[in-house]
mmCIF file of C-alpha atoms in Angstrom:
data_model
loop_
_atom_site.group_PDB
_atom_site.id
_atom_site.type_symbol
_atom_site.label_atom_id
_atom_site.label_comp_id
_atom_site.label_asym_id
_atom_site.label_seq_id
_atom_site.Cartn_x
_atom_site.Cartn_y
_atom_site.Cartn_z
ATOM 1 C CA UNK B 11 -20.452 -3.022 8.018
ATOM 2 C CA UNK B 12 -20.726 -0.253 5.581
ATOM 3 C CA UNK B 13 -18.543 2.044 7.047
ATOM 4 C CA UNK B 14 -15.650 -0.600 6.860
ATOM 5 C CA UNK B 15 -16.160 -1.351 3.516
ATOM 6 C CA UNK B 16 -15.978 2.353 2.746
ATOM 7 C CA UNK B 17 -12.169 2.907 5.211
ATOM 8 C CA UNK B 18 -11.558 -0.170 3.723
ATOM 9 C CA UNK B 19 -11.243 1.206 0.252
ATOM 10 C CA UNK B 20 -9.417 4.342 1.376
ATOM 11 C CA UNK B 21 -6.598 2.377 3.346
ATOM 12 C CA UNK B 22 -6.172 -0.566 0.487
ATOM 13 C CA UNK B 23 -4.670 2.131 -2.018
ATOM 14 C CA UNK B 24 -2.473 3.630 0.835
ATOM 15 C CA UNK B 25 -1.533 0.328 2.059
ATOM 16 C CA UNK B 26 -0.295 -0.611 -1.574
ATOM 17 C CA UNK B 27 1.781 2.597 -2.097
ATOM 18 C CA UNK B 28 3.112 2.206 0.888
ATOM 19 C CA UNK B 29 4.440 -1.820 0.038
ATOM 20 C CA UNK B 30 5.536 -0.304 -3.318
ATOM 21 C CA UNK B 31 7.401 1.961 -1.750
ATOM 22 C CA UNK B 32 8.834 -0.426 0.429
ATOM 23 C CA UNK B 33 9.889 -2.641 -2.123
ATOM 24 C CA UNK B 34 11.166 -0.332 -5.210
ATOM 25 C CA UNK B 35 13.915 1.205 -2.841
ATOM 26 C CA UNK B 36 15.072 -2.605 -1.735
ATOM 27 C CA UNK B 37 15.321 -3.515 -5.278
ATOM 28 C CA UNK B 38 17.186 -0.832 -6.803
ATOM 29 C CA UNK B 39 19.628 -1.228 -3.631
ATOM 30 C CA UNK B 40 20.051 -5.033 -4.842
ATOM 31 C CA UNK B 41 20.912 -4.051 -8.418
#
């Protein structure tokens, strides 16, 4: 269970640049 804990905290951080990155563009493209 450890070891998923652990990847877990490496992905989260990715995960949220990556829906940041998703979003920013997709709201500077509605203004």
């Amino acid at each position: 269970n450890y070891p998923l804990l652990m990847a877990t905290w490496k992905v989260a951080p990715a995960l949220a640049a990556g829906c940041t990155a998703v979003l920013k563009p997709s709201e500077l493209a509605s203004v």
